[in-house]
mmCIF file of C-alpha atoms in Angstrom:
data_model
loop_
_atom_site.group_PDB
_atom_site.id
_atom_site.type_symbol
_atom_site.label_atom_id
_atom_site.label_comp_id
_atom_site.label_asym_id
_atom_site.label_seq_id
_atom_site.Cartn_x
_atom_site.Cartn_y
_atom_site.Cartn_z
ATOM 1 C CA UNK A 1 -1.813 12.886 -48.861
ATOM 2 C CA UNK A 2 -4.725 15.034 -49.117
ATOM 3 C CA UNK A 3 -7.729 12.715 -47.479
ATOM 4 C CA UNK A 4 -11.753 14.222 -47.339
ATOM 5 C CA UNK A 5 -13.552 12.018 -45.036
ATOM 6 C CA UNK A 6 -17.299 12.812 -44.655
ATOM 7 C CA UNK A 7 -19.355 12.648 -41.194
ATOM 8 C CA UNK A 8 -16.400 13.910 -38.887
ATOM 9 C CA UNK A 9 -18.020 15.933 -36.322
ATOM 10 C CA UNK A 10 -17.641 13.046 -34.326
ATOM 11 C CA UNK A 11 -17.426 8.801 -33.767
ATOM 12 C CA UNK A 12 -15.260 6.579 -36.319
ATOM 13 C CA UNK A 13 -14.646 9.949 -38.488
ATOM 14 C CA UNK A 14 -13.566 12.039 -36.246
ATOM 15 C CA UNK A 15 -11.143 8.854 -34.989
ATOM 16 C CA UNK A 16 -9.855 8.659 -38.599
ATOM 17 C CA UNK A 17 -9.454 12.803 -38.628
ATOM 18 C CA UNK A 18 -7.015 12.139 -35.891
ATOM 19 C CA UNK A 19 -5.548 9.130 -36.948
ATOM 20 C CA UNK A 20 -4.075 10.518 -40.125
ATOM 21 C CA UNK A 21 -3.663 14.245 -39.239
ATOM 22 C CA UNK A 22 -0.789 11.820 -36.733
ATOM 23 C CA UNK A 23 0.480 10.154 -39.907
ATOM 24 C CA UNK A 24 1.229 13.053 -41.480
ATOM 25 C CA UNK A 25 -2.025 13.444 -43.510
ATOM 26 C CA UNK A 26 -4.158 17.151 -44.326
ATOM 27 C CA UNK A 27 -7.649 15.901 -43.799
ATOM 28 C CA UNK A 28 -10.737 18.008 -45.225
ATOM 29 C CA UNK A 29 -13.402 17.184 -42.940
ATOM 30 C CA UNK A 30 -17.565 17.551 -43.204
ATOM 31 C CA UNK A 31 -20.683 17.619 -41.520
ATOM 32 C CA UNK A 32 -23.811 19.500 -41.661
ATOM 33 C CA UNK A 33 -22.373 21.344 -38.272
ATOM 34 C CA UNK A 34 -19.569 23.287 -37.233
ATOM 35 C CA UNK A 35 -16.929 21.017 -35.877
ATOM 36 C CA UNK A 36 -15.450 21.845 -32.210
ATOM 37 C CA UNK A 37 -12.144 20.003 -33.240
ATOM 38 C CA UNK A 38 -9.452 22.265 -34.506
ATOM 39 C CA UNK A 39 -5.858 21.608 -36.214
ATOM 40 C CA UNK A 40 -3.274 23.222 -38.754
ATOM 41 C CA UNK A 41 -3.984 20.168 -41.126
ATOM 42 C CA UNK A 42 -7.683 20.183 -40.978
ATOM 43 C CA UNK A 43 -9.719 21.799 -43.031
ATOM 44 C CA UNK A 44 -13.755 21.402 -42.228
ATOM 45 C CA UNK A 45 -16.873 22.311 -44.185
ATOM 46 C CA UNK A 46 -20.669 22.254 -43.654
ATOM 47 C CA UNK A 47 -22.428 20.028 -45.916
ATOM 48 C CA UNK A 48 -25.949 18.607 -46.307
ATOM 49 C CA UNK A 49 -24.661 15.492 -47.729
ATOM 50 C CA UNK A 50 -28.311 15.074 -48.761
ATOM 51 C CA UNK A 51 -28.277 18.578 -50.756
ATOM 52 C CA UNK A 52 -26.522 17.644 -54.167
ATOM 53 C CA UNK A 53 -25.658 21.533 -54.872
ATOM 54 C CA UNK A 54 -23.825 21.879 -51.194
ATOM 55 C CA UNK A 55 -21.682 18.291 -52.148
ATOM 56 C CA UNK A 56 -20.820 19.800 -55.737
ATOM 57 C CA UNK A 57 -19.713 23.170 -54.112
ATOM 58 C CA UNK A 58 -18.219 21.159 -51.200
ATOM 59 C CA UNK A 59 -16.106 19.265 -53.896
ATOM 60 C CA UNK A 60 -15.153 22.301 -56.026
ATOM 61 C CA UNK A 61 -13.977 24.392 -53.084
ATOM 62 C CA UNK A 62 -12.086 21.513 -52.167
ATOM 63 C CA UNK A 63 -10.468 21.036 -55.870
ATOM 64 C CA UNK A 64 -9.886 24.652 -56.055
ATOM 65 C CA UNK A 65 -8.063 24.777 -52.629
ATOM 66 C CA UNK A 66 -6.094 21.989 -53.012
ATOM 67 C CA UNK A 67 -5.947 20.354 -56.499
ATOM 68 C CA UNK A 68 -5.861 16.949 -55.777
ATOM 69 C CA UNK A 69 -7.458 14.606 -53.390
ATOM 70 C CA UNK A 70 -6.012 10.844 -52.794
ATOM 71 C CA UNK A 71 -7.720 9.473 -50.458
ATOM 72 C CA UNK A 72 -12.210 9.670 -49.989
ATOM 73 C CA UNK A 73 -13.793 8.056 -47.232
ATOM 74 C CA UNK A 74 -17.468 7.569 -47.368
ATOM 75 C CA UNK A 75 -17.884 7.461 -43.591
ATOM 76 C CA UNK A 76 -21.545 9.767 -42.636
ATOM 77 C CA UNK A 77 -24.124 7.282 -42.287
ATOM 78 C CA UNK A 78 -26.969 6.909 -39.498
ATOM 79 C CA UNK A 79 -28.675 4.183 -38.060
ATOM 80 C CA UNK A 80 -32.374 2.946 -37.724
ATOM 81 C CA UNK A 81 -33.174 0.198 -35.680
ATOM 82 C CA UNK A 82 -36.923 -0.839 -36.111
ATOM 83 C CA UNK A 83 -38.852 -3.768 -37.430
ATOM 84 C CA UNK A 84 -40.380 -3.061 -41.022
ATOM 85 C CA UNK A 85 -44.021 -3.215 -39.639
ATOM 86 C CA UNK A 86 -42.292 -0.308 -37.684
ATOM 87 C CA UNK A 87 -40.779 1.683 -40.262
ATOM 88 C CA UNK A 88 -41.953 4.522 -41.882
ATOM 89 C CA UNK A 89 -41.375 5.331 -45.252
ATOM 90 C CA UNK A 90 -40.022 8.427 -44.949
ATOM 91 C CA UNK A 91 -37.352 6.656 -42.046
ATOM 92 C CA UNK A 92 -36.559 4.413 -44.907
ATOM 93 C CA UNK A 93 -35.877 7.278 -47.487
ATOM 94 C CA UNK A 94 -33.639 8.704 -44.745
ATOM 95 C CA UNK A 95 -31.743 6.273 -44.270
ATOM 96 C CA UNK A 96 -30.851 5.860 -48.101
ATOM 97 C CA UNK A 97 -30.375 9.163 -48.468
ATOM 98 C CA UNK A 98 -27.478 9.393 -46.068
ATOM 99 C CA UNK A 99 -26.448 6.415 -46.533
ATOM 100 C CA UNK A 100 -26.212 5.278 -49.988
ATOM 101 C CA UNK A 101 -26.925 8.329 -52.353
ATOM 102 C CA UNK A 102 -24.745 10.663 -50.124
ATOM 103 C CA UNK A 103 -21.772 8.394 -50.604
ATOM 104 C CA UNK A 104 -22.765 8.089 -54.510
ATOM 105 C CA UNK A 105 -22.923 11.518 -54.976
ATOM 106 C CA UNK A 106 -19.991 12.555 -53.255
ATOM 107 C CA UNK A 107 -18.424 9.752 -55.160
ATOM 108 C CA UNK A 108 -19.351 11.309 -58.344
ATOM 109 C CA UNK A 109 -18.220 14.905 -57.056
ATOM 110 C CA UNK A 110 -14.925 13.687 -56.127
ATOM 111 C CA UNK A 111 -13.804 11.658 -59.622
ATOM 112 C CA UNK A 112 -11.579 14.914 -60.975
ATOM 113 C CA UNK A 113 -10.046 15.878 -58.014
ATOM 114 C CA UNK A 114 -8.995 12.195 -57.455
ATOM 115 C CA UNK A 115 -8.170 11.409 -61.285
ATOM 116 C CA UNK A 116 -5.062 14.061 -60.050
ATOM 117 C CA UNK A 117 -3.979 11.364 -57.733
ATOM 118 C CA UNK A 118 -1.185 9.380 -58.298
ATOM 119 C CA UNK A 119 -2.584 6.589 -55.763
ATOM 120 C CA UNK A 120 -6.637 7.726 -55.785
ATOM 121 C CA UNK A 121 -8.807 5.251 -53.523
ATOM 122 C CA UNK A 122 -12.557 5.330 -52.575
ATOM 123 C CA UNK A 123 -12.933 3.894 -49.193
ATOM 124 C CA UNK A 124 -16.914 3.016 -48.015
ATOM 125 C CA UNK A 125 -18.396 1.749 -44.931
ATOM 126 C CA UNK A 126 -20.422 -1.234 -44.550
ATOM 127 C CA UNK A 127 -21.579 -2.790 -41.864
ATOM 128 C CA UNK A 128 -21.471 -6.990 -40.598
ATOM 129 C CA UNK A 129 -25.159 -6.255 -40.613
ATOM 130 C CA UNK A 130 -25.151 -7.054 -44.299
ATOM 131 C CA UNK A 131 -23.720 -10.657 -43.961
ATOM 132 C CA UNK A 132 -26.202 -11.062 -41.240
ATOM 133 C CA UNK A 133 -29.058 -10.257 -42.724
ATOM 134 C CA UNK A 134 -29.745 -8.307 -39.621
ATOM 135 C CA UNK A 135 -33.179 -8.350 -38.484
ATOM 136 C CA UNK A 136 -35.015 -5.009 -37.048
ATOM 137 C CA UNK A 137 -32.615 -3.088 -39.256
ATOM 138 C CA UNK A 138 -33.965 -3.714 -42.573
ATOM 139 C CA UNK A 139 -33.387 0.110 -44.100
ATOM 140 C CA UNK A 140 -30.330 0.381 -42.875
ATOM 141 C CA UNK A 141 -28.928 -2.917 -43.774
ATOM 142 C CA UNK A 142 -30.211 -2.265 -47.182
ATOM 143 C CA UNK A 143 -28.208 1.172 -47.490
ATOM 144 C CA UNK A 144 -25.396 -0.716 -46.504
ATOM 145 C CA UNK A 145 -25.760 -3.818 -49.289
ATOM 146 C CA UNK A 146 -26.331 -1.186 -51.932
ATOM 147 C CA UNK A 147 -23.032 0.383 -50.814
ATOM 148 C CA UNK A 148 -21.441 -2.796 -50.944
ATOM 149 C CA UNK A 149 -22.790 -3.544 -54.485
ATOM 150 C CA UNK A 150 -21.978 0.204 -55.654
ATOM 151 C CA UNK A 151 -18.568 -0.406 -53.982
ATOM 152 C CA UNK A 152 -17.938 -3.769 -56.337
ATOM 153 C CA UNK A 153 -19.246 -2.225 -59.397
ATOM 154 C CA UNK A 154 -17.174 1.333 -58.966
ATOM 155 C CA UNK A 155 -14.322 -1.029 -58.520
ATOM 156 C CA UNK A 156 -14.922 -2.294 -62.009
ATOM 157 C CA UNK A 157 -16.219 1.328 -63.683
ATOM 158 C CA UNK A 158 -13.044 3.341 -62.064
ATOM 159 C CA UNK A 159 -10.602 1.012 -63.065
ATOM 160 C CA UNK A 160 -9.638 2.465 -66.005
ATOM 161 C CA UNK A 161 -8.761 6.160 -63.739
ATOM 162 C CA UNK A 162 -6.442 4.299 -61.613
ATOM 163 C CA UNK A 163 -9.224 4.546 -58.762
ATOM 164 C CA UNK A 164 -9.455 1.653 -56.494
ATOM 165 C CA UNK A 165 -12.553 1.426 -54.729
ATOM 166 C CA UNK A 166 -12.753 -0.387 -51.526
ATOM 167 C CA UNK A 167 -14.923 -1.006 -48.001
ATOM 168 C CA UNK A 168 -14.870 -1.856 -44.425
ATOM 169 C CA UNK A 169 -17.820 -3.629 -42.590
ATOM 170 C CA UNK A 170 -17.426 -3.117 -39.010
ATOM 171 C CA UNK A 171 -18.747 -4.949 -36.351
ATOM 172 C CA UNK A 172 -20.418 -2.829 -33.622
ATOM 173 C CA UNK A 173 -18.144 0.078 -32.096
ATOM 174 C CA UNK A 174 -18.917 2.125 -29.029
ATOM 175 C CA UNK A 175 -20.451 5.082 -30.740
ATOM 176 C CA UNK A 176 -23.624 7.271 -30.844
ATOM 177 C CA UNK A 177 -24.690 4.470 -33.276
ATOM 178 C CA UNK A 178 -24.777 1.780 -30.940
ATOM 179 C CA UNK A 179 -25.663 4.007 -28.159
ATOM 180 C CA UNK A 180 -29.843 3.519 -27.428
ATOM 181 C CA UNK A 181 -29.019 -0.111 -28.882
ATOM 182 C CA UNK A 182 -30.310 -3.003 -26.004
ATOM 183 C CA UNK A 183 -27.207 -4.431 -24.409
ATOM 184 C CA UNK A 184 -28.661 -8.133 -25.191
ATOM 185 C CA UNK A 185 -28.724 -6.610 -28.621
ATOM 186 C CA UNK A 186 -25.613 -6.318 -28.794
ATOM 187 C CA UNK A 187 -23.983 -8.927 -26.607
ATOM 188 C CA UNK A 188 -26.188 -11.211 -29.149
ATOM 189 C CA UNK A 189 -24.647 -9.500 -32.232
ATOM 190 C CA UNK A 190 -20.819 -9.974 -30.852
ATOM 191 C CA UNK A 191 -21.870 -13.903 -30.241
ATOM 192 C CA UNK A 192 -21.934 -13.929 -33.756
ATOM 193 C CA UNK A 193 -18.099 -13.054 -34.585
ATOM 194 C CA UNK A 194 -15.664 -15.314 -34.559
ATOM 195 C CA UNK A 195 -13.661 -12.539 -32.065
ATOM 196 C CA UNK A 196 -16.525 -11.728 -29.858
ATOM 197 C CA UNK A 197 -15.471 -8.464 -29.362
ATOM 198 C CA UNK A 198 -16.579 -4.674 -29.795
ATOM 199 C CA UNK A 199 -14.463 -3.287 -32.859
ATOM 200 C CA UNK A 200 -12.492 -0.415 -31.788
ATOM 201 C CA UNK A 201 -11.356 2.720 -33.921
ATOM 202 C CA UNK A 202 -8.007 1.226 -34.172
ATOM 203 C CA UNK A 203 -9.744 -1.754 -36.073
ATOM 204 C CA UNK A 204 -10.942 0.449 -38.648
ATOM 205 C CA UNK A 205 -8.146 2.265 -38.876
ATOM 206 C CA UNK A 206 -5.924 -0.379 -39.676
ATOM 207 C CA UNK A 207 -8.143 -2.121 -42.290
ATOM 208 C CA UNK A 208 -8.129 1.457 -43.745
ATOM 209 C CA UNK A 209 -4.556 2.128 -43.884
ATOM 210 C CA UNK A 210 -4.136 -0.959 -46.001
ATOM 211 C CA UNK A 211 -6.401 -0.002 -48.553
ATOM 212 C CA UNK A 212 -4.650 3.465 -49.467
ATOM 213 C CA UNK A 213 -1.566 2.353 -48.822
ATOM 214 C CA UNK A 214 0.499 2.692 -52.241
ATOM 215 C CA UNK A 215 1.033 -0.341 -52.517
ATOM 216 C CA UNK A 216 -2.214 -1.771 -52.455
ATOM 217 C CA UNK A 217 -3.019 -0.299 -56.012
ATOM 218 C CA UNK A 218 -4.395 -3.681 -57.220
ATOM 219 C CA UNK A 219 -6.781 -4.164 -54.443
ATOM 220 C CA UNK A 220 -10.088 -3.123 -55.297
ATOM 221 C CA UNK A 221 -13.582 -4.040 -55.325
ATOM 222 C CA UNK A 222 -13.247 -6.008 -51.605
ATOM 223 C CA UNK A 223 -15.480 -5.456 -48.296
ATOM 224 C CA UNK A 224 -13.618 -6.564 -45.654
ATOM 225 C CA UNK A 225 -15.781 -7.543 -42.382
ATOM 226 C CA UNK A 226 -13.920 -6.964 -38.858
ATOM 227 C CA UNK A 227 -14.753 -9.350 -36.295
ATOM 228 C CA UNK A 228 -14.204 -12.794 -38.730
ATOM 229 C CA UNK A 229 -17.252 -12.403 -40.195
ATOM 230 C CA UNK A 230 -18.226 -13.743 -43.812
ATOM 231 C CA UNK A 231 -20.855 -13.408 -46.283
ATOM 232 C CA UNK B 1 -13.564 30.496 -73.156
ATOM 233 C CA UNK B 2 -16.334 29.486 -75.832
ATOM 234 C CA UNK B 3 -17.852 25.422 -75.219
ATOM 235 C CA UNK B 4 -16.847 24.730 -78.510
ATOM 236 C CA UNK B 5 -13.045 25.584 -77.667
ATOM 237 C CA UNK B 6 -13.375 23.539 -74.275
ATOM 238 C CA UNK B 7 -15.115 20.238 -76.904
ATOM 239 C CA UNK B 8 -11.557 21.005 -78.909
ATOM 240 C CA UNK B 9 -9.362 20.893 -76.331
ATOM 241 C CA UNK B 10 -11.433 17.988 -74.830
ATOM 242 C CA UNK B 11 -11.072 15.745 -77.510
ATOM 243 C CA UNK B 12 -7.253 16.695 -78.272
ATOM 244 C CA UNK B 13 -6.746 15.028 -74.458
ATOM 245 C CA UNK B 14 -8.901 12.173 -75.032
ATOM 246 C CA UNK B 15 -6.935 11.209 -78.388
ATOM 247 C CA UNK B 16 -3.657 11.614 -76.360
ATOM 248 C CA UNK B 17 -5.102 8.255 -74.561
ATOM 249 C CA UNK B 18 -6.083 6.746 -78.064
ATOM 250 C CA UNK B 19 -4.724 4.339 -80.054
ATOM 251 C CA UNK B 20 -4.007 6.103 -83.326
ATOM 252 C CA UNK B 21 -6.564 3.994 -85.405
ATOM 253 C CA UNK B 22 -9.441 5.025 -82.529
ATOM 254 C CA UNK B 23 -8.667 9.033 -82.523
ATOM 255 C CA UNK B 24 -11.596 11.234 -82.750
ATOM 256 C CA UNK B 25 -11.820 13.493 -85.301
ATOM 257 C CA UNK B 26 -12.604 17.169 -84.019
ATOM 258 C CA UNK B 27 -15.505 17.681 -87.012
ATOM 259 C CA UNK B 28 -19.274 18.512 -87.267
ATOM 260 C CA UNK B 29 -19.960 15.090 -89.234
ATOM 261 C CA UNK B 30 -18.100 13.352 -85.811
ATOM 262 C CA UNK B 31 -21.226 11.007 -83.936
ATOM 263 C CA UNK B 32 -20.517 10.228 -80.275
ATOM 264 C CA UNK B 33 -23.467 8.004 -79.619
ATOM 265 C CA UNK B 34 -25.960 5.861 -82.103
ATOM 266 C CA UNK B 35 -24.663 3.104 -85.197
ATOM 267 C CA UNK B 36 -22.376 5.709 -86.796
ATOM 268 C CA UNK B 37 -20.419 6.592 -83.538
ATOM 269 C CA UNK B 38 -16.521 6.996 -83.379
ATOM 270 C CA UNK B 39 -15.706 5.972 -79.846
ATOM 271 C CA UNK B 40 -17.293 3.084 -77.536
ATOM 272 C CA UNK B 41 -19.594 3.429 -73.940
ATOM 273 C CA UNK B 42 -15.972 3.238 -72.217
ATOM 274 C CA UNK B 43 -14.354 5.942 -74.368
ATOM 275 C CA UNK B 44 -17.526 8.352 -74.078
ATOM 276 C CA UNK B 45 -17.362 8.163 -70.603
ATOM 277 C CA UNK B 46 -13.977 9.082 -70.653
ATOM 278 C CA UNK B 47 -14.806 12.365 -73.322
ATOM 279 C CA UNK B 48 -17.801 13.136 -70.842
ATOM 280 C CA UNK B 49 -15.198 13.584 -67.697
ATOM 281 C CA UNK B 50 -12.392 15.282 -69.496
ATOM 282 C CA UNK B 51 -15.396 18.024 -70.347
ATOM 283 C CA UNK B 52 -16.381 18.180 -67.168
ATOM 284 C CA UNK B 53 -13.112 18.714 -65.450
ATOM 285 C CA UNK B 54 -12.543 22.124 -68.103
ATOM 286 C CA UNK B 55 -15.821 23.353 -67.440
ATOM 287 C CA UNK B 56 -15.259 22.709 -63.996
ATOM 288 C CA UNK B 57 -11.493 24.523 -64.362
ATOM 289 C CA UNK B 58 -12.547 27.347 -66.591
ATOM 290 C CA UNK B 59 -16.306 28.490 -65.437
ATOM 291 C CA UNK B 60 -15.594 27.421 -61.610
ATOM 292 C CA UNK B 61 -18.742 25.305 -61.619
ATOM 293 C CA UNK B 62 -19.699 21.574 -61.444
ATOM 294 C CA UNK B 63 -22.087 20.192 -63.882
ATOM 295 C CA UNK B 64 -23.080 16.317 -64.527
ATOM 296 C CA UNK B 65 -23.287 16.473 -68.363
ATOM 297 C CA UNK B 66 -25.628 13.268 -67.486
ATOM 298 C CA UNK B 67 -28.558 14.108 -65.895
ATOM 299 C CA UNK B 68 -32.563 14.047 -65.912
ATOM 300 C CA UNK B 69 -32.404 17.049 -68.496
ATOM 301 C CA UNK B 70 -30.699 14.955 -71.185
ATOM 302 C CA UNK B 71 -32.520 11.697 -70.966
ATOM 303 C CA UNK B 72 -35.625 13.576 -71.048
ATOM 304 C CA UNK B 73 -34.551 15.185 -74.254
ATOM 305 C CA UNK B 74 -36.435 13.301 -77.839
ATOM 306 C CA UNK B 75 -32.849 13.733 -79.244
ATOM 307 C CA UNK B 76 -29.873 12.950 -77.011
ATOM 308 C CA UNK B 77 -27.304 16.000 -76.786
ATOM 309 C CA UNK B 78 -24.307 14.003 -76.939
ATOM 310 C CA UNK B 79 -24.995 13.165 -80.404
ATOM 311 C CA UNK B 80 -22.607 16.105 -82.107
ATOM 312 C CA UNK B 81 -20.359 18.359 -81.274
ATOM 313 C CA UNK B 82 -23.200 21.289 -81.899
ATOM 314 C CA UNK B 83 -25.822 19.213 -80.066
ATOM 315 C CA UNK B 84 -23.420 18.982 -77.118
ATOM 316 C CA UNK B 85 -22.466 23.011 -77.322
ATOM 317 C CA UNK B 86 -25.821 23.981 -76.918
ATOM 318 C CA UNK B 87 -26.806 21.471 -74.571
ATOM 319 C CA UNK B 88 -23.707 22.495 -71.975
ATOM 320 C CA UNK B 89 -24.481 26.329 -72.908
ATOM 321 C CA UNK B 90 -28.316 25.748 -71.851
ATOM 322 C CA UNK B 91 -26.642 23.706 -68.207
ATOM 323 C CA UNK B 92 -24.615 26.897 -67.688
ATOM 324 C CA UNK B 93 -27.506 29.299 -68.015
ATOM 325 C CA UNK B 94 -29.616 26.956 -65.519
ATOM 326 C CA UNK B 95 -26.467 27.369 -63.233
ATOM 327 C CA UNK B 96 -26.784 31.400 -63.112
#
């Protein structure tokens, strides 16, 4: 399968590069810098996901090069961690840039080269954050909802191309995310799980490898949360 | 290849996904949008990606038919199949 994952450089994308580049996958890979990891089956760009010219050349190159993509992974996204009073606007624009009208636009980029598809899915990220209404994240649990609610209603619009549309909510995962987040923070957030764990790469990457599996062709429009967490 | 051929061919692939009462007639009095149109919001959407894709495959550049520029416009461009050749035409000049 040909699979474009965006945000790869490093964290969960660059886990999932490596993951399916193993399965057997080509993976075209972006982020807005050069990335240090190199293989025969991975092809990377440099995109301003917030630049909608760079993602509509991004997505043409891609078309051109290799005709069909089956598999998109919404997967860039950053964090902000700050109480409202806290926020700035322009932190708050930011935040939805990357992480909601990136994803949308991209989205819309991608529809041709996945109408080719036999098996096209649209994979996004949430985040638990959304089910818990998550406090002193406010912009970036809002990002996150709007991806879920864009996720639900592509599910519905795509439907008719064969596209199944589809996201993960992770718990918290040792990355550059969760990095500069307070350990109580944290520890706090886990409490919250039913498995009062960290979620691990392999988490993600097996919630993900049910959702483009061929077989899973009539499941679309779901978020799963890792962790047993529930709206 | 001219828009107007690209509209043609458009529509020929859209009707190979119709229902032989709901083909779309390739014709200057055919309406895509308002009281008197021939296809529905679902089928339109459909006509609007199969002309992107060609444009896409035969000018090598990505345009969103549905942007800013044609809600802004007092008469929408996807109303005929002229209104829609000059409206892509005028997104391909922007493009240069």
């Amino acid at each position: 399968m040909n699979i474009v994952i965006t945000g790869t450089s490093r964290g969960i994308g660059l886990s999932l590069v490596k993951r399916y580049i193993e399965q057997g996958h080509f993976i075209i890979g972006c982020s807005r810098s050069e990335s240090e990891f190199k293989h025969a089956n991975y092809q990377h760009f440099v995109v301003d996901l917030t630049n909608e010219k760079e993602i509509n050349n991004f997505a043409l190159a891609v078309k051109k090069q290799y005709g069909e993509v089956d598999v998109l992974i919404n997967n860039a996204g950053i964090a902000s961690m700050n109480h409202f009073m806290l926020t700035p606007l322009e932190t708050a624009k930011k935040v939805m840039n990357t992480n909601f009208f990136a994803p949308f636009i991209v989205t819309r980029s991608f529809i041709n080269a996945l109408k080719k598809s036999n098996h096209p899915r649209i994979i996004n990220f949430s985040t638990v954050a959304v089910p818990f209404n998550l406090d002193g994240e406010l912009a970036y649990v809002a990002s996150k909802a709007a991806v879920e609610s864009m996720t639900k209603i592509l599910a519905k619009e795509l439907a008719s191309f064969n596209i199944t549309v589809n996201a993960i909510g992770p718990t918290p995962v040792k990355t550059f995310l969760t990095a500069n987040v307070p350990p109580d923070k944290i520890q706090n957030l886990l409490n919250r799980q039913a498995i009062k764990r960290f979620g691990e790469f392999e988490d993600i990457g097996n919630v993900i490898d049910f959702y483009i599996k061929e077989s899973s062709d009539f499941i679309t429009g779901q978020i799963i949360y890792l962790g047993g967490v529930n709206k | 290849m001219e828009i107007k051929e690209i509209l043609k061919i458009a529509i020929d692939e859209l009707n190979e996904q119709l229902e032989d009462d709901e083909k779309v007639e390739f014709s200057e009095n055919t309406k895509f949008i308002g009281s008197n149109a021939c296809i529905d919001s679902i089928t339109f959407v459909t006509l609007i990606s199969i002309i992107e894709e060609l444009i896409e495959d035969q000018y090598n550049k990505t345009i969103h038919l549905v942007n800013e520029k044609a809600f802004s416009q007092k008469r929408s461009p996807f109303y005929s199949i002229e209104t829609i050749t000059a409206y892509i035409e005028d997104l391909l000049k922007e493009e240069v």
